[in-house]
Each structure stands twice: as structure tokens, then as C-alpha cells.
Tab-separated table of N, CA and C in Angstrom:
chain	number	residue	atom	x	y	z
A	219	UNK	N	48.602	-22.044	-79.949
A	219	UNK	CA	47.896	-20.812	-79.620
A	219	UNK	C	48.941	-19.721	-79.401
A	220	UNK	N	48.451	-18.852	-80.177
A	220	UNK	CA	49.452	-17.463	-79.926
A	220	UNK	C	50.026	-16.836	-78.311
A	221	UNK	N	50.433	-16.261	-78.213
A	221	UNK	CA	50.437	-15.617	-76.931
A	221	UNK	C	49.420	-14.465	-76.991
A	222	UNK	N	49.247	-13.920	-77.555
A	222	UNK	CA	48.249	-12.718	-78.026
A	222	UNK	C	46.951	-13.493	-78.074
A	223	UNK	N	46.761	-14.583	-78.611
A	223	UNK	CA	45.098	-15.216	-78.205
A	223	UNK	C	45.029	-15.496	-77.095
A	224	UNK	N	45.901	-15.924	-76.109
A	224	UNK	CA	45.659	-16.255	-74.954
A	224	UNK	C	45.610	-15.469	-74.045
A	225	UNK	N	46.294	-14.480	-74.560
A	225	UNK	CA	46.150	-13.063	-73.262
A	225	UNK	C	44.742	-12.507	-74.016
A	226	UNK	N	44.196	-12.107	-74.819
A	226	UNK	CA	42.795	-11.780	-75.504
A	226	UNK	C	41.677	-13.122	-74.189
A	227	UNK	N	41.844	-14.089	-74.380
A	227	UNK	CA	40.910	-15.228	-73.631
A	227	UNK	C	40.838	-14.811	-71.944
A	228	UNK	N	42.250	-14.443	-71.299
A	228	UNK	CA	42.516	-14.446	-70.001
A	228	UNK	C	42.344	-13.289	-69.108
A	229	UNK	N	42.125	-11.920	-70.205
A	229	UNK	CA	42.226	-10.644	-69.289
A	229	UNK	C	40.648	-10.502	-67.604
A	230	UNK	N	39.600	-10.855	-68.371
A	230	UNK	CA	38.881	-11.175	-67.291
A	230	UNK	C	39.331	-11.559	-65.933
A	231	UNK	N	39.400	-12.792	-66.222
A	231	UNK	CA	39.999	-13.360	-64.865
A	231	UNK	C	41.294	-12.626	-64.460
A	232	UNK	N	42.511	-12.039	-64.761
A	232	UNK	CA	43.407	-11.569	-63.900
A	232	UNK	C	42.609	-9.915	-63.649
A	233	UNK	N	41.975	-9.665	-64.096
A	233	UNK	CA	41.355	-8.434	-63.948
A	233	UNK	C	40.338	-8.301	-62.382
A	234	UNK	N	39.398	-9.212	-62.774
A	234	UNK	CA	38.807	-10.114	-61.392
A	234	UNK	C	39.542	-10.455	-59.961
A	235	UNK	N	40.580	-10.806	-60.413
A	235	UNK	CA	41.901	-11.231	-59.058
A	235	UNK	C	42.720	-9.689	-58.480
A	236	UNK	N	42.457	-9.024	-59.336
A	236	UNK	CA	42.882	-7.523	-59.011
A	236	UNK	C	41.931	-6.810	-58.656
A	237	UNK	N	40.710	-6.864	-58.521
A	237	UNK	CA	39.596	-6.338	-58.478
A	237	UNK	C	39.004	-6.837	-56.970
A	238	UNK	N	39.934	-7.932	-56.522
A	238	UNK	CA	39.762	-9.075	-55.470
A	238	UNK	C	40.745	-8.312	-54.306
A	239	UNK	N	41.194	-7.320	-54.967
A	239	UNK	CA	42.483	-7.272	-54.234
A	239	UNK	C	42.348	-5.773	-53.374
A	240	UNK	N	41.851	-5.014	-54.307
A	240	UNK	CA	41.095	-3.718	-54.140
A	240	UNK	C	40.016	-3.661	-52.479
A	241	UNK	N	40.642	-3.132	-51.504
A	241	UNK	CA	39.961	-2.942	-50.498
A	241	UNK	C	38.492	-1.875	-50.379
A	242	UNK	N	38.027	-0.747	-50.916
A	242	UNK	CA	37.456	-0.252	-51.271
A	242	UNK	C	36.892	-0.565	-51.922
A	243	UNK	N	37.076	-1.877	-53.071
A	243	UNK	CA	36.087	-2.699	-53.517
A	243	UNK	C	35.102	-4.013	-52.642
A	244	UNK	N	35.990	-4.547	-52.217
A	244	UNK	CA	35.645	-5.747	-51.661
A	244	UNK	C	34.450	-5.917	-50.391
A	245	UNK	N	35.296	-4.359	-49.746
A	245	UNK	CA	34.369	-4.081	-48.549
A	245	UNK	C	33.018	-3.901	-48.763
A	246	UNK	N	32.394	-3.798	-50.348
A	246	UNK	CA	31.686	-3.141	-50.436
A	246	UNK	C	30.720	-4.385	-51.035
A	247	UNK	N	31.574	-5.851	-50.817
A	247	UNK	CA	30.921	-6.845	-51.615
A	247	UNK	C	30.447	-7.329	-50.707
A	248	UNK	N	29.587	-8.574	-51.420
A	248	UNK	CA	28.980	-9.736	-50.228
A	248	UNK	C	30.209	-10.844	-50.783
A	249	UNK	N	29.902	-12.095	-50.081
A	249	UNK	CA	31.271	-13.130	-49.866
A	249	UNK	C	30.407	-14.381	-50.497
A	250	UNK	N	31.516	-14.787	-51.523
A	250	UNK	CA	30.513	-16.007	-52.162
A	250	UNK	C	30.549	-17.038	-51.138
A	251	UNK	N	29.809	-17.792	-50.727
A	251	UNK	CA	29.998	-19.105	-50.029
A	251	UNK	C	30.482	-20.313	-50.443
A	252	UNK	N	30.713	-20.759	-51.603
A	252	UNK	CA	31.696	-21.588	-52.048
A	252	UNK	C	32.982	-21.269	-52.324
A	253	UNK	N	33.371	-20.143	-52.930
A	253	UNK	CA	34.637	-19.456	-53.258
A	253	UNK	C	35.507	-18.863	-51.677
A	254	UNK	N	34.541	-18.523	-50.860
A	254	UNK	CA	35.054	-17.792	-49.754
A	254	UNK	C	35.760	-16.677	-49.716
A	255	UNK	N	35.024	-15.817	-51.136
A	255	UNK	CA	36.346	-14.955	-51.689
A	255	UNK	C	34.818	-13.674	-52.132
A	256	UNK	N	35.540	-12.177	-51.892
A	256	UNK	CA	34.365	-11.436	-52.259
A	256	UNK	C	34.069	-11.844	-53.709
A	257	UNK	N	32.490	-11.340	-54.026
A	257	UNK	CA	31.512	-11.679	-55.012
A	257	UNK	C	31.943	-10.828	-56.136
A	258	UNK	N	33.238	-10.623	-56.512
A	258	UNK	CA	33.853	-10.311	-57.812
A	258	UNK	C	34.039	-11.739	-58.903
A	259	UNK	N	33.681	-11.844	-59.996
A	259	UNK	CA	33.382	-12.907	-60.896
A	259	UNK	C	33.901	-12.176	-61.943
A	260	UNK	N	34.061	-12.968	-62.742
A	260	UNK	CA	34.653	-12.735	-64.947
A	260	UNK	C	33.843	-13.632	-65.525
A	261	UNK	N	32.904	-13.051	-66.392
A	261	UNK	CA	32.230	-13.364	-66.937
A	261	UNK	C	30.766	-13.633	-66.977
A	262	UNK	N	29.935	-14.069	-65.876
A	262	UNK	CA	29.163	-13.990	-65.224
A	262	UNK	C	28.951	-14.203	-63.645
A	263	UNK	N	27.368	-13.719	-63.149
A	263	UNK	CA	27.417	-13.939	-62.061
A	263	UNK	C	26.905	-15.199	-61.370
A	264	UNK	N	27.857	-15.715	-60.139
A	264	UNK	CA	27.595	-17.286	-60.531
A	264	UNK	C	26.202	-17.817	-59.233
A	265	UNK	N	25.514	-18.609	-59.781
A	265	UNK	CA	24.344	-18.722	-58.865
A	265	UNK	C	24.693	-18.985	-57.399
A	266	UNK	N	23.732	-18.644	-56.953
A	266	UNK	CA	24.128	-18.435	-55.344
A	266	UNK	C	24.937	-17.374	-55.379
A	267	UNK	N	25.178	-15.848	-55.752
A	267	UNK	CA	26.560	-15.443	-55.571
A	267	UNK	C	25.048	-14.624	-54.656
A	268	UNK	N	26.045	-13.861	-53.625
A	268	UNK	CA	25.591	-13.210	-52.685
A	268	UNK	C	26.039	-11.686	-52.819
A	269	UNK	N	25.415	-11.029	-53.031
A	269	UNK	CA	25.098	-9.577	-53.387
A	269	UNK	C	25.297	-8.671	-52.315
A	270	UNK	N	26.237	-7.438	-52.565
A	270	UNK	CA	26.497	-6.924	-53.347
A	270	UNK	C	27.363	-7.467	-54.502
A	271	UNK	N	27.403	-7.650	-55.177
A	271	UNK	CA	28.763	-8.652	-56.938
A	271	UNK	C	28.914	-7.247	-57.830
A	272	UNK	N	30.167	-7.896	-58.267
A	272	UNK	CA	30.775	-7.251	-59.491
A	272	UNK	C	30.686	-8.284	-60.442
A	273	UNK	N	30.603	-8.354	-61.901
A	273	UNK	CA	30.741	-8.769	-62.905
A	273	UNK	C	31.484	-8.408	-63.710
A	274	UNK	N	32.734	-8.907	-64.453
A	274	UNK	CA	33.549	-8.018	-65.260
A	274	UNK	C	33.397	-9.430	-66.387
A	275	UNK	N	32.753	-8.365	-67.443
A	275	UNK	CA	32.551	-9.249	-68.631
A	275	UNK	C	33.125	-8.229	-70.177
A	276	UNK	N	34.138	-9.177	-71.217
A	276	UNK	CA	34.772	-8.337	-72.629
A	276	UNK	C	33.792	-8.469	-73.120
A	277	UNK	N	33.547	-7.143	-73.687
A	277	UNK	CA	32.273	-6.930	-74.680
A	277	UNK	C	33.429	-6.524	-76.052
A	278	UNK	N	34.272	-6.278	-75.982
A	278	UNK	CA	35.429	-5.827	-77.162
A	278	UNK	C	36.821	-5.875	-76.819
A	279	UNK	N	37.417	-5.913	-78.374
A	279	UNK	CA	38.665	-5.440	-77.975
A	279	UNK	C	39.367	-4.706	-79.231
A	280	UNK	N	40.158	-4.106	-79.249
A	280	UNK	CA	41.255	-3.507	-80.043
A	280	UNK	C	42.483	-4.271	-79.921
A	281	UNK	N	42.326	-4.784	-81.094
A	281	UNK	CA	43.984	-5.512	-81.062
A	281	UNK	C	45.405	-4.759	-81.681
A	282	UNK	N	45.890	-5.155	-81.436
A	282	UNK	CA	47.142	-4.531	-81.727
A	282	UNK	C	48.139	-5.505	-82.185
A	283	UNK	N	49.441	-5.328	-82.905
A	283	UNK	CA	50.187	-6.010	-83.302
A	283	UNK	C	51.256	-6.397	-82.610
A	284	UNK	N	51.203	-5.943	-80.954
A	284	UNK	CA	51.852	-6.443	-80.434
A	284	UNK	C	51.070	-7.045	-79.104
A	285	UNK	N	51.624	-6.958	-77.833
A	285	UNK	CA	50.944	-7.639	-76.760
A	285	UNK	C	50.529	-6.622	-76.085
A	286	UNK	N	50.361	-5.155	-76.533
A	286	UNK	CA	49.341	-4.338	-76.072
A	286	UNK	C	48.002	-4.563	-76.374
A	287	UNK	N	47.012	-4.102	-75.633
A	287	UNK	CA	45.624	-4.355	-76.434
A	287	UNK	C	44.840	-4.150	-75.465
A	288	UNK	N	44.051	-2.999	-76.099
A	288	UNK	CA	42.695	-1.848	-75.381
A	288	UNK	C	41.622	-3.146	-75.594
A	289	UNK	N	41.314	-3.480	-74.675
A	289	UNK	CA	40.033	-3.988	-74.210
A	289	UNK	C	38.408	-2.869	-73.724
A	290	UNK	N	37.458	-3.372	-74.492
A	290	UNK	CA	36.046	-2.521	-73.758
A	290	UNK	C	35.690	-3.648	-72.999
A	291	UNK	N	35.211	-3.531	-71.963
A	291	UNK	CA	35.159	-4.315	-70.424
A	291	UNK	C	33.879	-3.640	-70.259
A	292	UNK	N	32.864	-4.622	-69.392
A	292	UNK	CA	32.059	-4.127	-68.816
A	292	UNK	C	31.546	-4.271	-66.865
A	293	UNK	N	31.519	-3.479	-66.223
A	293	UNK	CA	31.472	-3.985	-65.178
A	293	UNK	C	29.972	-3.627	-64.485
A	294	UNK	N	29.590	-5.090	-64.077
A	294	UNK	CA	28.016	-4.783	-63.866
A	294	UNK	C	27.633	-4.969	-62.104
A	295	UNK	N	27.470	-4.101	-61.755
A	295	UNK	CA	27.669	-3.490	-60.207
A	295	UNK	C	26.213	-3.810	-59.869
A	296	UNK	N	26.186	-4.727	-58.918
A	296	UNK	CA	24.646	-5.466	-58.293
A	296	UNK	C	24.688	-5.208	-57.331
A	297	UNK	N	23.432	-5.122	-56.788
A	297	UNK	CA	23.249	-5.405	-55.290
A	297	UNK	C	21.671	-5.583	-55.098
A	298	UNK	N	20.874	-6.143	-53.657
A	298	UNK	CA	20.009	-6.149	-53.368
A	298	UNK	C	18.882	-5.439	-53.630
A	299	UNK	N	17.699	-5.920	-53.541
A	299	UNK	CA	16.711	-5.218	-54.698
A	299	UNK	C	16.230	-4.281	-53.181
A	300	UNK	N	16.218	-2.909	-53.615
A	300	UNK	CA	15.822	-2.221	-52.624
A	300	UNK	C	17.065	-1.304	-52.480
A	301	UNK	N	18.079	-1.535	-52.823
A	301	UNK	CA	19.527	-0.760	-52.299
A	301	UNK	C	20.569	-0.548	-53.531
A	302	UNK	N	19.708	0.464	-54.543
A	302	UNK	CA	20.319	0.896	-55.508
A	302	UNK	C	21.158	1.793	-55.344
A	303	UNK	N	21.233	2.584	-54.221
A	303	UNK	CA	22.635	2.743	-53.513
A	303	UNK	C	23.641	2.316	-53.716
A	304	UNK	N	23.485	0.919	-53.130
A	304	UNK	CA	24.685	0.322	-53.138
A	304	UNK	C	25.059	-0.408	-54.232
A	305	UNK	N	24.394	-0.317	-55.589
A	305	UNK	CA	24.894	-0.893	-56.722
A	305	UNK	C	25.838	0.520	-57.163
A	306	UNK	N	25.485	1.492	-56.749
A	306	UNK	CA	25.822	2.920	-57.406
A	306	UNK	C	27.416	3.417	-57.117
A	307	UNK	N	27.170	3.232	-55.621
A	307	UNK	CA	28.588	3.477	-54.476
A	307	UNK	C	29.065	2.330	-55.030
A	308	UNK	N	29.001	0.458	-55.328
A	308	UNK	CA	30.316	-0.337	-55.677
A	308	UNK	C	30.852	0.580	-57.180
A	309	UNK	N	29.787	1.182	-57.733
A	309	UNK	CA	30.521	1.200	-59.773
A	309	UNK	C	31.210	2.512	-59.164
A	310	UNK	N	31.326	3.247	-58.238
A	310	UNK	CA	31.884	4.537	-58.397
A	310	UNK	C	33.135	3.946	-57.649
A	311	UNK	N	33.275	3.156	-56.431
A	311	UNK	CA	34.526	2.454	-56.117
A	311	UNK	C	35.208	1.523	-57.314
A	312	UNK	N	34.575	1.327	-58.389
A	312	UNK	CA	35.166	0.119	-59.485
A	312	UNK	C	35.922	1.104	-60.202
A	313	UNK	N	35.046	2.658	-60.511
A	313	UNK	CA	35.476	3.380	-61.722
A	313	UNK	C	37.073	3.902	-60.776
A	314	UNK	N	36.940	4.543	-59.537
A	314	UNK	CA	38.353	4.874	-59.043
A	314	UNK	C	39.668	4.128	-58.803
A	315	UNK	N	39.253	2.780	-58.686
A	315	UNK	CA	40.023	1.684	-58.944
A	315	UNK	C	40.911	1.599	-60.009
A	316	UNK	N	40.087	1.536	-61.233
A	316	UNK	CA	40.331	1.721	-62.447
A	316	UNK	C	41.401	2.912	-62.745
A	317	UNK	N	40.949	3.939	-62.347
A	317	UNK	CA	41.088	5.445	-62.669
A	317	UNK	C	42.812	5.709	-62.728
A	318	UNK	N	42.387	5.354	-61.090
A	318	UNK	CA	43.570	5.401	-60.504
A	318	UNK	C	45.132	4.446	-60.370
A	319	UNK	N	44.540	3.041	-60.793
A	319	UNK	CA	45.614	2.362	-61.051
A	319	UNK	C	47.087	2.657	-61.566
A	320	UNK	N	48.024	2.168	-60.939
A	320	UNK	CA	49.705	2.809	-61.373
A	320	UNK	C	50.040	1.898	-62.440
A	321	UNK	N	50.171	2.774	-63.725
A	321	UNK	CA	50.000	1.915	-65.335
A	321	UNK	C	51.729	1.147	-64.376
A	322	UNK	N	51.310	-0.220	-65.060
A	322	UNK	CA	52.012	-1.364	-64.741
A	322	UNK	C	51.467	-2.504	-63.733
A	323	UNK	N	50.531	-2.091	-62.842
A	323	UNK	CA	50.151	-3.051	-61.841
A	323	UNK	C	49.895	-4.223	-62.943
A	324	UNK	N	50.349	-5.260	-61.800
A	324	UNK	CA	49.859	-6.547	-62.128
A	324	UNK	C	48.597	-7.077	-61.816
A	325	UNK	N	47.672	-7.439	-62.972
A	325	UNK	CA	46.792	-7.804	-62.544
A	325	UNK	C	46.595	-9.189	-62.315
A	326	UNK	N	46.585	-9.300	-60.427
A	326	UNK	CA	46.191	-10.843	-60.191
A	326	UNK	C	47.245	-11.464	-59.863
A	327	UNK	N	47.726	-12.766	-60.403
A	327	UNK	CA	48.595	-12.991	-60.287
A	327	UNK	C	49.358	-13.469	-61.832
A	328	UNK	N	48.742	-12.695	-62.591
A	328	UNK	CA	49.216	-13.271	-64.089
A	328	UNK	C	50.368	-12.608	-64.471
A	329	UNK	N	50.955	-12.971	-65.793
A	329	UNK	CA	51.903	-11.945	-66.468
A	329	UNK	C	51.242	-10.599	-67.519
A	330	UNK	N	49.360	-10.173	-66.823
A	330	UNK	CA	48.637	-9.379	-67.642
A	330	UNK	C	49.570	-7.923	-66.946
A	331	UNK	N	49.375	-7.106	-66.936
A	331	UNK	CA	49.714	-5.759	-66.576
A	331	UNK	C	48.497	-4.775	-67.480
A	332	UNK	N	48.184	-3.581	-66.098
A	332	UNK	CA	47.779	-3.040	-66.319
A	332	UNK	C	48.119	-1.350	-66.752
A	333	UNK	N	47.957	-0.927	-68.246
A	333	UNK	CA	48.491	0.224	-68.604
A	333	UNK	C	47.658	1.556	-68.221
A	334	UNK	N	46.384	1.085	-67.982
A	334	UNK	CA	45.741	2.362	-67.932
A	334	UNK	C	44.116	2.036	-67.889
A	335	UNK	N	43.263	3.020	-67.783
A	335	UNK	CA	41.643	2.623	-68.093
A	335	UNK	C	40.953	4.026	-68.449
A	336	UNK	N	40.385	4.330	-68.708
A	336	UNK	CA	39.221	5.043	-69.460
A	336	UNK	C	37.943	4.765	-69.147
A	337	UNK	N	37.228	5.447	-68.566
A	337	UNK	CA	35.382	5.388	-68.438
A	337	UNK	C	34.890	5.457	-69.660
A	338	UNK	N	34.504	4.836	-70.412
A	338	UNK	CA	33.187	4.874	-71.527
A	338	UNK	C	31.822	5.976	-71.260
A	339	UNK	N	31.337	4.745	-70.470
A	339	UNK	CA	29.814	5.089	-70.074
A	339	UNK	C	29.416	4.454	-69.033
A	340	UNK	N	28.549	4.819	-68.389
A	340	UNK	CA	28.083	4.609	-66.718
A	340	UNK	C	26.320	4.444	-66.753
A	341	UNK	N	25.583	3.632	-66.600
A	341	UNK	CA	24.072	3.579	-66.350
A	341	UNK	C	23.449	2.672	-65.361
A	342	UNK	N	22.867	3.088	-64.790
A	342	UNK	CA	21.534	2.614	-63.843
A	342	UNK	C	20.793	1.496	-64.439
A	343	UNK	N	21.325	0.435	-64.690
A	343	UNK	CA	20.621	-0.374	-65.711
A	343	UNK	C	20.206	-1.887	-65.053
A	344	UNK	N	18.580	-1.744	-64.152
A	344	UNK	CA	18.234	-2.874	-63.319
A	344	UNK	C	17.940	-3.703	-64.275
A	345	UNK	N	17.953	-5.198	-63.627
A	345	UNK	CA	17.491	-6.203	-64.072
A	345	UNK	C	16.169	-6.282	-64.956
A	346	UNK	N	15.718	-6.304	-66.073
A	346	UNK	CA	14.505	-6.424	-66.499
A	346	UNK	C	13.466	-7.193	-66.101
A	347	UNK	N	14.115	-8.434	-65.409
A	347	UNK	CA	12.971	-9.427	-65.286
A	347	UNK	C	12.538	-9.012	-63.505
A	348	UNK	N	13.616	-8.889	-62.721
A	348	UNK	CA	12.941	-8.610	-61.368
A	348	UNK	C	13.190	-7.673	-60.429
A	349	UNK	N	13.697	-6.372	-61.606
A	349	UNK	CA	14.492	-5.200	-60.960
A	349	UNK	C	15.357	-4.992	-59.929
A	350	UNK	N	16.479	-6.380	-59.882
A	350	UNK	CA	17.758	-6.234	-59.284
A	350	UNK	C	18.393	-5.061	-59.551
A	351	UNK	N	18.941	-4.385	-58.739
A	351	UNK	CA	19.489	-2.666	-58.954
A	351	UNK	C	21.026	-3.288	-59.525
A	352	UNK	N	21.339	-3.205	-60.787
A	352	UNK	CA	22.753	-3.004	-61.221
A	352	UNK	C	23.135	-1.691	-61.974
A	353	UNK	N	24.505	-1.245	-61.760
A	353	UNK	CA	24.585	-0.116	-62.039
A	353	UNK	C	25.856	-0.837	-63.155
A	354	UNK	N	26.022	-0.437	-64.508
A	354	UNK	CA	26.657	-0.237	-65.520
A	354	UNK	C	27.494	0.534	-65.433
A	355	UNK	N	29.605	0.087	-65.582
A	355	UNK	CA	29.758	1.044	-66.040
A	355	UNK	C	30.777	0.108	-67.326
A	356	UNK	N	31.407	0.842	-68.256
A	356	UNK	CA	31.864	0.290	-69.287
A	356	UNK	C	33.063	1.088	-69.258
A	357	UNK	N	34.205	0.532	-69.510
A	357	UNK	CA	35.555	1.023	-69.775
A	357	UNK	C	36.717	0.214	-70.964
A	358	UNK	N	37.391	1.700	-71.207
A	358	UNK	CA	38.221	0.901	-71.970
A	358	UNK	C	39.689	0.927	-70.796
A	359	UNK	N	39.980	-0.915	-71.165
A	359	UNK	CA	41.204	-1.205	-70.487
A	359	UNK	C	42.231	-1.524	-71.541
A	360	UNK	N	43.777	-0.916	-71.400
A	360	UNK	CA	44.946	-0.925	-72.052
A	360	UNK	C	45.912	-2.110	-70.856
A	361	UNK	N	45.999	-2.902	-71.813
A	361	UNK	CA	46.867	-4.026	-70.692
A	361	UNK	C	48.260	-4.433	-71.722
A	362	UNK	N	49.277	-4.832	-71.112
A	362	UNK	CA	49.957	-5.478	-72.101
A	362	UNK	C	50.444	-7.023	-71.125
A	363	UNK	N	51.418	-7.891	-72.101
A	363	UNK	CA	51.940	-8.820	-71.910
A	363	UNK	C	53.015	-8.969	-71.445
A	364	UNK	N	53.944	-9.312	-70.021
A	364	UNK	CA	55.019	-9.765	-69.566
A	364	UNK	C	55.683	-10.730	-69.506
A	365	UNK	N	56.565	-11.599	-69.553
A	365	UNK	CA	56.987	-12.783	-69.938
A	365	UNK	C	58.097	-12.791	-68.483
């Protein structure tokens, strides 16, 4: 396996562990009870997770020919049905997170690094089946590879 497929497979999760790390995020989570760790997840959200959660799931990527590579990320900002508030206030703490990051942080504890992020698009987009309030936002993330 390349190094470039494997950093393409892994950005989630060190993204998640940085996202774990973020105080202005976390405060704003509920605490999984098996993990013991705020309700930030990669990839989906895992049953039993306790709400308020983040979800950071790759919907794309831009590859590149080296170990740079713009990722579209999506981060799906939940919370309790009744307190679309607070799905609204975690995606606006996710997007400044993002925003603001110092291109190079490490994300997590991997050799990912973070170059930069970009807002896409942002929506109010509840659950269909039982109108859980999640708020959408979508970004593009620039990460590269450290050795």
C-alpha cells in the first residue's frame, strides 16, 4: 500500500483526534459512555453516542501527486431533538476550528498535518426519519504527509 493510499484511508480519524482536542468543541459535546471521550466520531455516529456529536465523514478528495491532498469532509453537527441551537452553535465552533487552524498542526496524533480548510457549504439539515436537529457543514481540507 502506497503511502498516499493510506493517508487518503486515515485522514478522518486523525482529524477526529484533533477535533477531540479542540476545547470550544468538546465543551459543546455530550461524552460517549464507552469511549469516555467527547462524542466526536469519523465516519459515523456510533449507537448509544450521546448528543450533542460531531460526525466527520470524506465525501471526496483531490489527489495530488504528491502527499498533499484537498479533501471535501463533511461535518454533521447533532444534537437533541428540540435544541437546534445547539446543533447550530457546535457547526459554527467546528467551522472556527477549522478556519482558524495554524497550517501545520498536527492532526491527532498521526504524521497527517493540517494545511488549511475552506467552508464549502453550511445547512440545517434534520434527520428525515425523526427530526434529530443536525446542522451540515462541508469543507474543503488541505492536509499533507510527514514522515
Amino acid at each position: 500500500m502506497s503511502t498516499l493510499t493510506a493517508t487518503r484511508a486515515a485522514v478522518t480519524g486523525p482529524l477526529r483526534d484533533w477535533l477531540r482536542s479542540q476545547y470550544d468543541i468538546t465543551s459543546l459535546c455530550g461524552t460517549d459512555p464507552v469511549l469516555n471521550e467527547p462524542s466526536i466520531y469519523a465516519g459515523g455516529l456510533a449507537g448509544g453516542a450521546v448528543l450533542p456529536a460531531v460526525v466527520v465523514t470524506k465525501v471526496g478528495l483531490n489527489a495530488g501527486a504528491t502527499a498533499t491532498e484537498t479533501h471535501l469532509l463533511q461535518f454533521d453537527c447533532w444534537a437533541d431533538r428540540g435544541q437546534a441551537a445547539n446543533a447550530e452553535t457546535l457547526a459554527a465552533a467546528v467551522k472556527t476550528a477549522l478556519e482558524s487552524a495554524t497550517p501545520g498542526t498536527v492532526l491527532g496524533t498521526s504524521f497527517v498535518r493540517l494545511l488549511g480548510a475552506a467552508i464549502e457549504a453550511e445547512a440545517a439539515l434534520p434527520d428525515p426519519d425523526d427530526g434529530t436537529p443536525r446542522y451540515v457543514v462541508t469543507a474543503s481540507v488541505t492536509t499533507t504527509v510527514v514522515a
